Short mmCIF file of C-alpha atoms in Angstrom, two decimals:
data_model
loop_
_atom_site.label_atom_id
_atom_site.label_comp_id
_atom_site.label_asym_id
_atom_site.label_seq_id
_atom_site.Cartn_x
_atom_site.Cartn_y
_atom_site.Cartn_z
CA MET A 128 161.38 140.49 18.03
CA HIS A 129 161.66 137.89 15.26
CA SER A 130 161.65 139.22 11.69
CA PRO A 131 159.12 137.73 9.23
CA SER A 132 161.92 135.90 7.38
CA VAL A 133 163.29 134.39 10.58
CA LEU A 134 159.74 133.38 11.58
CA LEU A 135 159.26 131.66 8.21
CA LEU A 136 162.51 129.73 8.60
CA THR A 137 161.65 128.73 12.16
CA VAL A 138 158.12 127.61 11.27
CA LEU A 139 159.33 125.54 8.32
CA THR A 140 162.08 123.95 10.41
CA VAL A 141 159.66 123.07 13.21
CA LEU A 142 157.20 121.60 10.71
CA SER A 143 159.93 119.50 9.13
CA ILE A 144 161.35 118.16 12.39
CA ALA A 145 157.91 117.46 13.83
CA ASN A 146 156.77 115.38 10.88
CA ILE A 147 159.86 113.13 10.75
CA ALA A 148 160.19 112.76 14.49
CA LEU A 149 158.98 109.55 16.12
CA GLY A 150 157.16 111.43 18.80
CA SER A 151 159.65 110.83 21.64
CA GLN A 152 159.21 114.33 23.05
CA SER A 153 155.98 115.77 24.36
CA VAL A 154 156.53 119.08 22.59
CA LEU A 155 156.69 117.31 19.22
CA ARG A 156 153.75 115.06 20.02
CA SER A 157 151.74 118.21 20.57
CA LEU A 158 152.09 119.05 16.89
CA ASP A 159 149.76 117.69 14.23
CA VAL A 160 151.15 114.18 13.73
CA ALA A 161 149.41 113.51 10.42
CA PRO A 162 151.77 113.59 7.43
CA ALA A 163 151.69 116.83 5.47
CA LEU A 164 153.52 118.64 2.72
CA HIS A 165 154.71 122.17 3.32
CA PHE A 166 155.51 124.41 0.37
CA THR A 167 157.28 127.73 0.66
CA LEU A 168 155.43 130.44 -1.27
CA ALA A 169 156.60 133.63 -2.93
CA ARG A 170 154.79 136.41 -4.72
CA ARG A 171 156.00 137.16 -8.23
CA GLY A 172 157.39 140.66 -8.46
CA GLY A 173 157.66 140.93 -4.66
CA SER A 174 155.16 142.59 -2.35
CA PHE A 175 152.29 144.44 -3.98
CA ALA A 176 153.16 148.13 -4.16
CA ALA A 177 150.67 150.72 -5.40
CA THR A 178 153.29 153.46 -5.08
CA GLU A 179 156.39 154.05 -7.15
CA TRP A 180 159.86 153.52 -5.71
CA THR A 181 160.79 156.08 -2.99
CA LYS A 182 157.35 157.70 -3.32
CA ASP A 183 154.30 157.46 -1.06
CA HIS A 184 151.56 158.36 -3.55
CA VAL A 185 149.73 155.92 -5.80
CA ASN A 186 149.77 155.42 -9.54
CA LEU A 187 146.04 155.28 -10.33
CA THR A 188 146.63 154.07 -13.87
CA TYR A 189 148.55 151.09 -12.50
CA LEU A 190 145.85 150.37 -9.89
CA THR A 191 143.13 150.43 -12.56
CA HIS A 192 145.19 148.03 -14.68
CA GLU A 193 145.62 145.64 -11.73
CA LEU A 194 141.89 145.76 -11.00
CA LYS A 195 141.13 144.85 -14.61
CA LYS A 196 143.55 141.89 -14.43
CA ILE A 197 141.75 140.54 -11.37
CA GLU A 198 138.30 140.95 -12.89
CA ASP A 199 139.46 139.32 -16.14
CA ARG A 200 140.48 136.18 -14.20
CA PHE A 201 137.00 135.88 -12.70
CA ASN A 202 135.38 136.59 -16.07
CA LEU A 203 137.03 133.49 -17.58
CA THR A 204 134.22 131.47 -16.03
CA GLN A 205 130.45 131.34 -16.35
CA ARG A 206 127.62 129.63 -14.52
CA ALA A 207 125.66 126.74 -15.99
CA VAL A 208 123.05 124.24 -14.85
CA LYS A 209 124.30 120.66 -14.47
CA GLY A 210 121.50 118.31 -13.51
CA ASN A 211 119.88 119.98 -10.52
CA ARG A 212 122.96 122.03 -9.57
CA LEU A 213 124.27 125.45 -10.53
CA VAL A 214 127.99 125.17 -11.26
CA ARG A 215 130.82 127.31 -12.58
CA LYS A 216 132.77 126.24 -15.62
CA ALA A 217 135.28 127.70 -18.07
CA ARG A 218 134.05 129.91 -20.87
CA THR A 219 134.67 128.49 -24.33
CA ASP A 220 134.36 131.72 -26.29
CA GLY A 221 137.82 133.19 -25.75
CA ALA A 222 136.53 135.59 -23.10
CA LYS A 223 138.45 138.69 -22.12
CA GLY A 224 141.15 138.46 -24.75
CA SER A 225 142.10 134.81 -24.25
CA GLU A 226 142.17 132.57 -27.30
CA GLU A 227 139.26 130.20 -27.74
CA GLY A 228 140.11 126.89 -26.10
CA ALA A 229 142.96 128.36 -24.05
CA LEU A 230 143.49 127.16 -20.49
CA MET A 231 142.37 129.52 -17.76
CA GLY A 232 145.12 131.37 -15.92
CA LYS A 233 148.39 132.89 -17.02
CA ILE A 234 151.68 131.21 -16.16
CA ALA A 235 154.41 133.24 -14.41
CA ASP A 236 152.36 136.44 -14.27
CA ASP A 237 153.48 139.17 -11.85
CA GLY A 238 151.36 139.29 -8.71
CA LEU A 239 150.63 135.55 -8.59
CA TRP A 240 151.59 133.52 -5.55
CA PHE A 241 153.70 130.55 -6.61
CA VAL A 242 155.82 127.68 -5.32
CA PRO A 243 159.41 128.42 -6.36
CA CYS A 244 160.47 125.37 -4.40
CA PHE A 245 159.14 123.24 -1.58
CA PHE A 246 160.14 120.82 1.10
CA LEU A 247 158.17 117.68 1.83
CA THR A 248 158.08 116.07 5.25
CA VAL A 249 156.60 112.67 5.95
CA HIS A 250 156.01 111.28 9.44
CA GLY A 251 158.66 108.68 10.21
CA GLY A 252 160.78 109.56 7.19
CA PRO A 253 164.13 107.76 6.92
CA ASN A 254 166.34 110.81 6.65
CA PRO A 255 166.39 114.25 8.22
CA PRO A 256 165.49 117.08 5.89
CA SER A 257 168.23 118.74 3.92
CA PHE A 258 168.01 122.45 3.17
CA ARG A 259 169.58 124.80 0.67
CA PHE A 260 169.48 128.55 0.71
CA SER A 261 168.31 130.60 -2.24
CA THR A 262 169.47 134.06 -3.16
CA ASP A 263 166.25 135.41 -1.66
CA PRO A 264 166.75 136.07 2.06
CA GLY A 265 164.52 134.01 4.29
CA PHE A 266 163.89 131.11 1.89
CA ARG A 267 164.94 127.61 2.92
CA TYR A 268 163.90 125.01 0.47
CA ALA A 269 164.28 121.90 -1.64
CA LYS A 270 163.55 122.50 -5.31
CA ILE A 271 160.75 120.69 -7.10
CA LYS A 272 162.18 118.36 -9.71
CA ILE A 273 160.32 116.31 -12.31
CA GLY A 274 161.67 113.39 -14.33
CA GLU A 275 165.10 111.81 -14.63
CA PRO A 276 167.43 113.64 -14.99
CA PRO A 277 165.43 116.08 -12.85
CA GLN A 278 164.08 119.32 -14.30
CA GLU A 279 163.10 122.19 -11.98
CA VAL A 280 159.66 123.73 -12.41
CA GLU A 281 157.76 126.44 -10.51
CA MET A 282 154.06 126.08 -9.68
CA ASP A 283 151.64 129.02 -9.76
CA LEU A 284 148.71 128.89 -7.34
CA ASN A 285 145.27 129.42 -8.83
CA MET A 286 142.24 129.30 -6.54
CA LEU A 287 139.81 129.83 -9.43
CA THR A 288 140.67 126.68 -11.44
CA ALA A 289 141.00 122.98 -10.58
CA ASP A 290 143.70 121.88 -13.04
CA PHE A 291 147.22 120.66 -12.27
CA TYR A 292 149.18 121.08 -15.49
CA VAL A 293 152.64 121.78 -16.89
CA VAL A 294 153.06 124.02 -19.94
CA LEU A 295 155.96 124.03 -22.38
CA THR A 296 156.14 126.94 -24.82
CA THR A 297 158.65 128.02 -27.48
CA SER A 298 159.73 131.10 -25.53
CA ARG A 299 162.62 131.31 -23.08
CA ILE A 300 160.44 132.74 -20.32
CA GLY A 301 159.63 130.81 -17.17
CA SER A 302 160.80 127.40 -15.93
CA LYS A 303 160.82 124.47 -18.34
CA TYR A 304 160.00 120.80 -18.16
CA ASP A 305 160.59 118.99 -21.48
CA ASP A 306 159.39 115.39 -21.75
CA LEU A 307 162.03 114.68 -24.40
CA PHE A 308 164.73 114.87 -21.74
CA SER A 309 163.04 112.66 -19.14
CA GLN A 310 163.94 108.96 -19.00
CA THR A 311 161.18 108.10 -16.50
CA ILE A 312 158.16 109.59 -18.23
CA ALA A 313 155.28 107.23 -18.99
CA LYS A 314 153.62 108.83 -21.99
CA SER A 315 149.94 108.51 -22.72
CA PHE A 316 148.00 108.76 -25.96
CA GLU A 317 145.08 110.09 -23.97
CA ARG A 318 144.37 113.70 -24.85
CA PRO A 319 142.13 115.23 -22.17
CA TYR A 320 142.37 118.65 -23.80
CA PRO A 321 143.19 119.67 -27.40
CA THR A 322 146.69 120.89 -26.53
CA CYS A 323 147.44 118.51 -23.62
CA THR A 324 148.40 114.88 -23.03
CA LEU A 325 148.24 113.02 -19.72
CA PRO A 326 151.65 111.49 -18.89
CA THR A 327 153.02 110.24 -15.57
CA ASP A 328 156.49 111.11 -14.33
CA SER A 329 158.52 111.03 -11.14
CA PHE A 330 158.32 113.98 -8.80
CA HIS A 331 161.55 114.04 -6.82
CA LEU A 332 161.31 114.82 -3.12
CA PRO A 333 164.90 115.51 -2.03
CA THR A 334 164.05 116.14 1.63
CA VAL A 335 163.08 112.47 2.09
CA ASN A 336 165.07 111.13 -0.87
CA ILE A 337 162.10 109.48 -2.56
CA SER A 338 160.36 109.87 -5.89
CA ILE A 339 156.60 109.69 -6.39
CA PRO A 340 154.94 109.10 -9.78
CA LEU A 341 152.22 111.66 -10.40
CA ALA A 342 149.96 112.08 -13.43
CA PHE A 343 149.55 115.58 -14.80
CA ALA A 344 148.31 117.39 -17.88
CA TYR A 345 151.26 118.26 -20.11
CA CYS A 346 150.31 121.05 -22.50
CA ARG A 347 152.10 122.44 -25.55
CA PRO A 348 150.29 125.34 -27.25
CA SER A 349 150.09 125.29 -31.02
CA LYS A 350 152.95 127.01 -32.81
CA PHE A 351 150.35 129.16 -34.51
CA SER A 352 148.94 130.32 -31.18
CA LEU A 353 149.94 133.45 -29.28
CA ASP A 354 150.07 131.29 -26.15
CA THR A 355 153.28 129.68 -27.37
CA LEU A 356 155.01 133.04 -26.82
CA GLY A 357 154.09 132.98 -23.13
CA ALA A 358 156.01 131.55 -20.21
CA SER A 359 156.65 127.89 -19.49
CA GLY A 360 155.85 126.54 -16.04
CA SER A 361 153.04 124.85 -14.18
CA ALA A 362 149.77 125.70 -12.48
CA LEU A 363 148.39 124.25 -9.26
CA GLY A 364 144.61 124.64 -9.31
CA LEU A 365 143.06 124.77 -5.84
CA ALA A 366 139.38 125.26 -6.70
CA PRO A 367 137.13 122.68 -4.99
CA SER A 368 135.05 121.67 -8.03
CA GLU A 369 136.00 119.38 -10.90
CA HIS A 370 133.68 121.45 -13.11
CA LEU A 371 136.50 124.04 -13.23
CA SER A 372 138.97 121.46 -14.54
CA GLN A 373 139.40 121.90 -18.27
CA THR A 374 141.86 119.00 -18.62
CA LYS A 375 139.81 116.66 -16.38
CA SER A 376 143.08 115.50 -14.81
CA THR A 377 143.24 114.19 -11.24
CA SER A 378 144.19 116.93 -8.81
CA ILE A 379 147.53 116.71 -7.03
CA LEU A 380 145.78 116.65 -3.65
CA LYS A 381 143.66 113.64 -4.63
CA GLN A 382 146.72 111.78 -5.96
CA LEU A 383 148.64 112.41 -2.74
CA LEU A 384 145.67 111.05 -0.79
CA GLN A 385 145.46 107.96 -3.00
CA LYS A 386 149.17 107.26 -2.51
CA ARG A 387 148.82 107.81 1.26
CA ILE A 388 151.43 110.57 1.27
CA ILE A 389 148.87 112.65 3.18
CA GLU A 390 145.82 111.56 5.14
CA ARG A 391 143.52 114.57 5.27
CA PRO A 392 141.79 116.17 2.23
CA VAL A 393 142.75 119.70 3.25
CA PHE A 394 145.23 122.41 2.36
CA SER A 395 146.06 125.59 4.24
CA LEU A 396 147.59 128.99 3.55
CA LEU A 397 149.70 131.13 5.86
CA LEU A 398 151.29 134.38 4.69
CA ILE A 399 154.30 135.55 6.68
CA ASN A 400 154.43 138.92 4.94
CA GLY A 401 153.66 140.45 1.56
CA GLN A 402 155.99 138.15 -0.36
CA GLU A 403 156.57 135.00 1.70
CA GLY A 404 154.26 132.30 2.95
CA VAL A 405 153.53 128.60 3.44
CA LEU A 406 151.14 126.28 1.60
CA SER A 407 150.43 123.05 3.50
CA MET A 408 148.73 119.99 2.02
CA GLY A 409 147.20 117.38 4.27
CA GLY A 410 147.41 119.55 7.36
CA THR A 411 148.22 123.01 8.68
CA GLY A 412 151.15 124.84 10.22
CA ALA A 413 149.06 126.19 13.11
CA ARG A 414 150.71 124.19 15.88
CA ALA A 415 154.20 125.09 14.66
CA VAL A 416 153.29 128.78 14.64
CA GLU A 417 151.92 128.47 18.16
CA MET A 418 155.16 126.81 19.26
CA VAL A 419 157.27 129.61 17.78
CA GLN A 420 155.07 132.23 19.43
CA GLN A 421 155.26 130.44 22.79
CA GLN A 422 159.05 130.12 22.56
CA THR A 423 159.33 133.82 21.80
CA LYS A 424 157.10 134.66 24.77
CA ASP A 425 159.11 132.35 27.03
CA GLU A 426 162.35 134.08 26.01
CA LEU A 427 160.91 137.51 26.81
CA ASP A 428 159.47 136.23 30.11
CA HIS A 429 162.87 134.80 30.98
CA PHE A 430 164.60 138.16 30.60
CA GLY A 431 161.91 139.75 32.72
CA ALA A 432 162.34 137.07 35.38
CA VAL A 433 166.07 137.76 35.52
CA GLU A 434 165.46 141.45 36.09
CA ARG A 435 162.93 140.72 38.85
CA GLY A 436 165.30 138.28 40.57
CA GLU A 437 163.04 135.27 39.97
CA VAL A 438 165.83 133.35 38.24
CA THR A 439 169.14 132.38 39.87
CA ALA A 440 172.12 130.43 38.59
CA ASP A 441 173.61 127.26 40.03
CA VAL A 442 177.31 126.46 40.28
CA ASN A 443 177.38 125.21 36.71
CA GLY A 444 175.91 128.46 35.41
CA ASP A 445 172.53 126.98 34.49
CA ASP A 446 169.42 129.02 35.18
CA ILE A 447 167.16 127.80 37.96
CA VAL A 448 163.60 129.13 37.84
CA LYS A 449 161.75 129.65 41.10
CA ARG A 450 158.48 127.99 40.16
CA ASP A 451 155.13 128.92 41.60
CA PRO A 452 153.69 125.66 43.04
CA THR A 453 150.15 126.90 42.33
CA LYS A 454 150.79 126.97 38.58
CA ARG A 455 150.47 123.80 36.51
CA GLU A 456 152.77 122.93 33.64
CA PRO A 457 151.05 122.77 30.26
CA ILE A 458 150.08 119.27 29.20
CA PHE A 459 149.88 118.62 25.49
CA ASP A 460 146.94 116.48 24.45
CA THR A 461 147.96 114.29 21.55
CA GLU A 462 144.32 113.36 20.88
CA THR A 463 143.13 116.95 20.51
CA SER A 464 141.37 117.38 17.18
CA TRP A 465 143.29 119.43 14.66
CA GLU A 466 140.03 121.16 13.77
CA LYS A 467 139.82 122.96 17.11
CA GLY A 468 140.82 126.60 17.05
CA TRP A 469 139.48 127.14 13.54
CA LYS A 470 136.23 128.97 12.77
CA TRP A 471 134.50 127.05 9.99
CA SER A 472 132.17 128.29 7.26
CA PRO A 473 130.52 125.95 4.72
CA VAL A 474 131.03 126.59 1.01
CA GLN A 475 127.87 127.89 -0.67
CA GLY A 476 126.60 129.43 -3.89
CA ALA A 477 127.27 128.12 -7.39
CA GLU A 478 129.63 125.14 -7.15
CA GLY A 479 133.20 125.97 -8.17
CA TRP A 480 134.98 128.53 -5.99
CA TRP A 481 135.67 128.93 -2.30
CA GLN A 482 132.58 131.05 -1.74
CA ILE A 483 131.32 131.39 1.84
CA LEU A 484 129.05 133.63 3.89
CA MET A 485 130.67 136.72 5.41
CA GLN A 486 128.29 137.44 8.27
CA GLY A 487 129.39 141.01 8.83
CA VAL A 488 131.71 143.89 7.99
CA TRP A 489 132.73 146.00 10.99
CA VAL A 490 134.03 149.58 10.85
CA ASP A 491 135.35 151.12 14.08
CA GLY A 492 133.34 148.72 16.23
CA SER A 493 130.05 149.04 14.33
CA LYS A 494 128.58 146.34 12.10
CA VAL A 495 127.79 148.18 8.88
CA LEU A 496 127.04 145.27 6.52
CA HIS A 497 125.32 141.93 7.15
CA ASN A 498 125.41 138.54 5.39
CA GLN A 499 127.57 139.17 2.35
CA ALA A 500 128.69 136.43 -0.07
CA ALA A 501 132.49 136.32 -0.38
CA VAL A 502 134.97 134.40 -2.57
CA ILE A 503 138.43 133.68 -1.16
CA ASP A 504 141.30 134.42 -3.59
CA ILE A 505 144.86 134.87 -2.40
CA ASN A 506 145.95 136.30 -5.78
CA SER A 507 143.83 139.43 -5.42
CA PRO A 508 145.88 142.27 -3.87
CA PHE A 509 142.66 144.17 -3.04
CA ILE A 510 139.51 143.49 -1.08
CA LEU A 511 136.84 143.77 -3.77
CA ALA A 512 133.32 144.89 -2.84
CA PRO A 513 130.23 144.97 -5.10
CA PRO A 514 128.90 148.48 -5.90
CA LEU A 515 126.16 148.80 -3.27
CA ALA A 516 128.31 147.24 -0.56
CA ALA A 517 131.26 149.51 -1.40
CA LYS A 518 129.09 152.61 -1.11
CA ALA A 519 127.65 151.46 2.23
CA PHE A 520 131.11 150.55 3.52
CA TYR A 521 132.72 153.90 2.72
CA ALA A 522 129.68 155.77 3.99
CA SER A 523 130.77 154.46 7.40
CA VAL A 524 134.39 155.62 6.97
CA SER A 525 134.67 159.20 8.20
CA GLY A 526 135.74 161.71 5.55
CA SER A 527 135.83 159.20 2.67
CA ARG A 528 134.68 159.89 -0.89
CA PRO A 529 134.86 158.18 -4.32
CA LEU A 530 137.27 159.37 -6.98
CA PRO A 531 135.88 160.73 -10.26
CA ALA A 532 135.92 158.70 -13.50
CA PRO A 533 137.91 156.96 -14.88
CA HIS A 534 139.07 155.88 -11.40
CA SER A 535 135.65 155.80 -9.75
CA ASN A 536 136.22 152.24 -8.47
CA PHE A 537 138.59 153.70 -5.86
CA TYR A 538 137.79 155.66 -2.70
CA VAL A 539 139.92 157.94 -0.56
CA PHE A 540 139.89 158.65 3.19
CA PRO A 541 141.86 160.99 5.52
CA CYS A 542 145.35 159.53 5.97
CA LEU A 543 145.48 160.51 9.65
CA ASN A 544 142.23 158.74 10.48
CA PRO A 545 142.26 155.18 9.06
CA PRO A 546 139.34 152.99 10.15
CA LYS A 547 139.65 149.89 12.31
CA LEU A 548 138.20 147.03 10.27
CA HIS A 549 137.02 143.48 10.98
CA LEU A 550 135.36 140.80 8.86
CA GLU A 551 132.98 138.37 10.54
CA PHE A 552 132.97 134.68 9.68
CA SER A 553 131.27 131.93 11.66
CA ARG A 554 130.25 134.48 14.34
CA TRP A 555 133.87 135.48 14.90
CA THR A 556 135.47 138.79 13.92
CA PHE A 557 138.88 138.78 12.26
CA PRO A 558 141.07 141.89 11.91
CA LEU A 559 141.44 143.31 8.42
CA LEU A 560 144.33 145.50 7.26
CA GLN A 561 145.07 146.84 10.72
CA GLY A 562 148.15 148.61 12.03
CA GLY A 563 149.39 152.17 11.83
CA ARG A 564 147.10 154.93 13.02
CA GLY A 565 147.72 158.65 13.14
CA ALA A 566 150.88 160.70 12.71
CA ASP A 567 153.11 158.21 14.57
CA TRP A 568 152.82 155.62 11.80
CA THR A 569 156.18 155.42 9.99
CA GLY A 570 155.12 153.19 7.07
CA ILE A 571 152.77 154.00 4.18
CA PRO A 572 150.55 156.98 5.11
CA GLY A 573 147.15 155.82 6.29
CA GLY A 574 148.34 152.48 7.71
CA LYS A 575 147.77 149.04 6.23
CA PHE A 576 144.32 149.99 4.94
CA SER A 577 145.99 152.52 2.65
CA LEU A 578 147.41 151.86 -0.81
CA GLY A 579 149.21 155.21 -0.60
CA ARG A 580 148.53 158.93 -0.80
CA LEU A 581 146.22 160.14 -3.54
CA ARG A 582 148.96 162.44 -4.81
CA GLU A 583 152.20 163.89 -3.48
CA GLY A 584 151.57 165.90 -0.31
CA SER A 585 147.86 165.01 -0.20
CA GLY A 586 146.15 164.37 3.11
CA TYR A 587 143.93 161.73 1.50
CA CYS A 588 144.89 158.08 0.99
CA VAL A 589 143.42 155.48 -1.36
CA GLY A 590 141.62 152.64 0.42
CA ALA A 591 142.41 148.95 -0.15
CA VAL A 592 138.70 148.09 -0.34
CA VAL A 593 137.91 148.61 -4.02
CA GLU A 594 134.56 148.68 -5.80
CA SER A 595 134.16 145.98 -8.43
CA ARG A 596 131.41 145.92 -11.06
CA MET A 597 131.84 142.32 -12.13
CA GLY A 598 128.58 140.66 -13.11
CA VAL A 599 126.61 143.90 -13.40
CA LYS A 600 126.94 144.06 -17.18
CA ASP A 601 126.09 140.36 -17.55
CA GLU A 602 122.84 140.78 -15.66
CA ARG A 603 121.90 143.89 -17.64
CA VAL A 604 122.38 141.91 -20.84
CA GLY A 605 120.31 139.10 -19.32
CA VAL A 606 117.41 141.43 -18.51
CA ALA A 607 117.53 143.07 -21.94
CA GLY A 608 117.61 139.71 -23.68
CA ARG A 609 115.23 137.85 -21.40
CA GLY A 610 113.22 135.36 -23.37
CA SER A 611 115.86 135.11 -26.07
CA ARG A 612 118.49 132.44 -26.38
CA SER A 613 121.34 134.94 -26.18
CA GLY A 614 119.86 136.51 -23.06
CA ALA A 615 119.72 133.15 -21.32
CA ALA A 616 123.26 132.35 -22.34
CA HIS A 617 124.80 135.56 -21.09
CA GLY A 618 122.38 136.69 -18.43
CA VAL A 619 121.51 135.77 -14.89
CA VAL A 620 122.61 132.14 -15.21
CA GLY A 621 125.31 132.51 -17.84
CA GLY A 622 127.22 135.35 -16.12
CA ASN A 623 129.93 134.83 -13.54
CA GLY A 624 127.52 135.53 -10.66
CA MET A 625 129.77 138.15 -9.05
CA ARG A 626 127.33 141.07 -8.97
CA ASP A 627 126.77 140.95 -5.20
CA VAL A 628 129.87 139.00 -4.16
CA TRP A 629 132.98 140.22 -2.34
CA VAL A 630 136.49 138.98 -3.12
CA VAL A 631 138.54 138.53 0.06
CA GLY A 632 142.10 138.90 -1.17
CA GLU A 633 145.66 138.86 0.05
CA GLY A 634 145.27 141.66 2.60
CA PHE A 635 142.98 139.53 4.78
CA PHE A 636 145.64 136.83 5.13
CA ARG A 637 148.07 139.10 7.00
CA GLY A 638 147.88 137.59 10.48
CA VAL A 639 144.99 135.25 9.58
CA GLY A 640 145.53 131.64 8.52
CA ALA A 641 143.09 129.72 6.32
CA VAL A 642 142.40 126.02 5.85
CA PHE A 643 140.31 124.56 3.03
CA ASP A 644 138.50 121.22 3.37
CA VAL A 645 137.82 119.71 -0.06
CA ARG A 646 135.62 116.76 0.97
CA PHE A 647 132.69 116.35 -1.43
CA LYS A 648 129.42 117.79 -0.06
CA GLU A 649 131.28 118.87 3.09
CA GLN A 650 133.50 121.59 1.64
CA ARG A 651 134.28 124.33 4.13
CA VAL A 652 136.80 127.06 4.95
CA GLY A 653 138.33 127.67 8.36
CA PHE A 654 140.08 130.80 9.69
CA ARG A 655 142.14 131.59 12.76
CA THR A 656 144.32 134.49 13.84
CA TYR A 657 148.05 134.17 14.51
#
């Protein structure tokens, strides 16, 4: 059995070789031949852990704090009418503790998925990829470098904003890029945001030994601002709407398309485990994963064939397989559309986030909820459900009950009887937080659906589906102030629109890959199991 780290290394290696190969072997031609970039991902602070070290019960104060952090990120936006469309945009009133005019998102915050380094592969590249190993086991990478001499910077993923920017603060926290030390920077007097300029500099791609000039927002908070005490680094906004771009800079995906580094306006996410993953731009890693899985199966089948006497050895010691003439060898179709195998859902709702229709929630084989709006956000460690949906969901989980205030957003269930869950998209059910049932489970009590025991020795575990009350207060204010200017500004239209919306977070991506198509008016999200 391959470990997750070994699988990550193998997938990245296969992706790299496949994209620089000239297609002389059928097995490589079977991969997606379009050029793509593949970034290794890591989660700041490691895997999400609701329990303290060496303990199996949760810290409810910590969980409540994490829930507030997630909701605060969503509450940085509001809905507004633009022409004949309802869109999401950044608040300008310093919402939720942020300073007025501050950029959405927090650089180098624990719990964010980020690109500590990446390797780029281009079809027909002149040189084979070179790899270096980090101190973190399982990572094989080429570091991102900007400018000349190169400066290394980490990129935080943010699926709720559309900006690609680099921040330099006065603190020593984070990874720094300083334009004063770059000889290749092309500065601009354009100021797309009060604290940002719009320069162009070389992004070094050591795996193919080329440099690509990319424009980006370069932001330096005021010395009189609290933001200047934060971390330096960069943010990679992945939201599909330019209305969520505060700097109005061109996204990195669009620039890569314009420079023909990639051909398809898509990106995909694949999590190997709770702290490692792959972000692909211009394509997906699906075929590489399938290849690794097939090779693993072939190895296991080979050992079985040896035991059954179906494999013999020739005089040179090579294995000879007794083939069944009725079975055909697999033929790889190079023209097969890359879209096949994915279950697609169109983006809907107020323009801005990756919001799609979740057609059903299944508990132990029964469909308990129908047609729920859901926003995809990899940085949420929970699955967030609106109040009515959370109550209906846990009413279907045997023995479950809500916790009393101040932790009433959380529910508990019997650790020895975790439910079997599925989410339905595009008329296809995908497993959610499965694995580990009953007393034989040796991991966290209650299986993957569990955040941990309620308390030491308790037979109840806290569920990973958490009730969120985002948007409820906004709509109450809107009803109370209906007819007034303030009510219209903060009410049904002005709120974040999350009252009846789920947030499908990190837990769903365990064993499920996602691809995001950013084409205008054709935006959609695809899922498939691995």
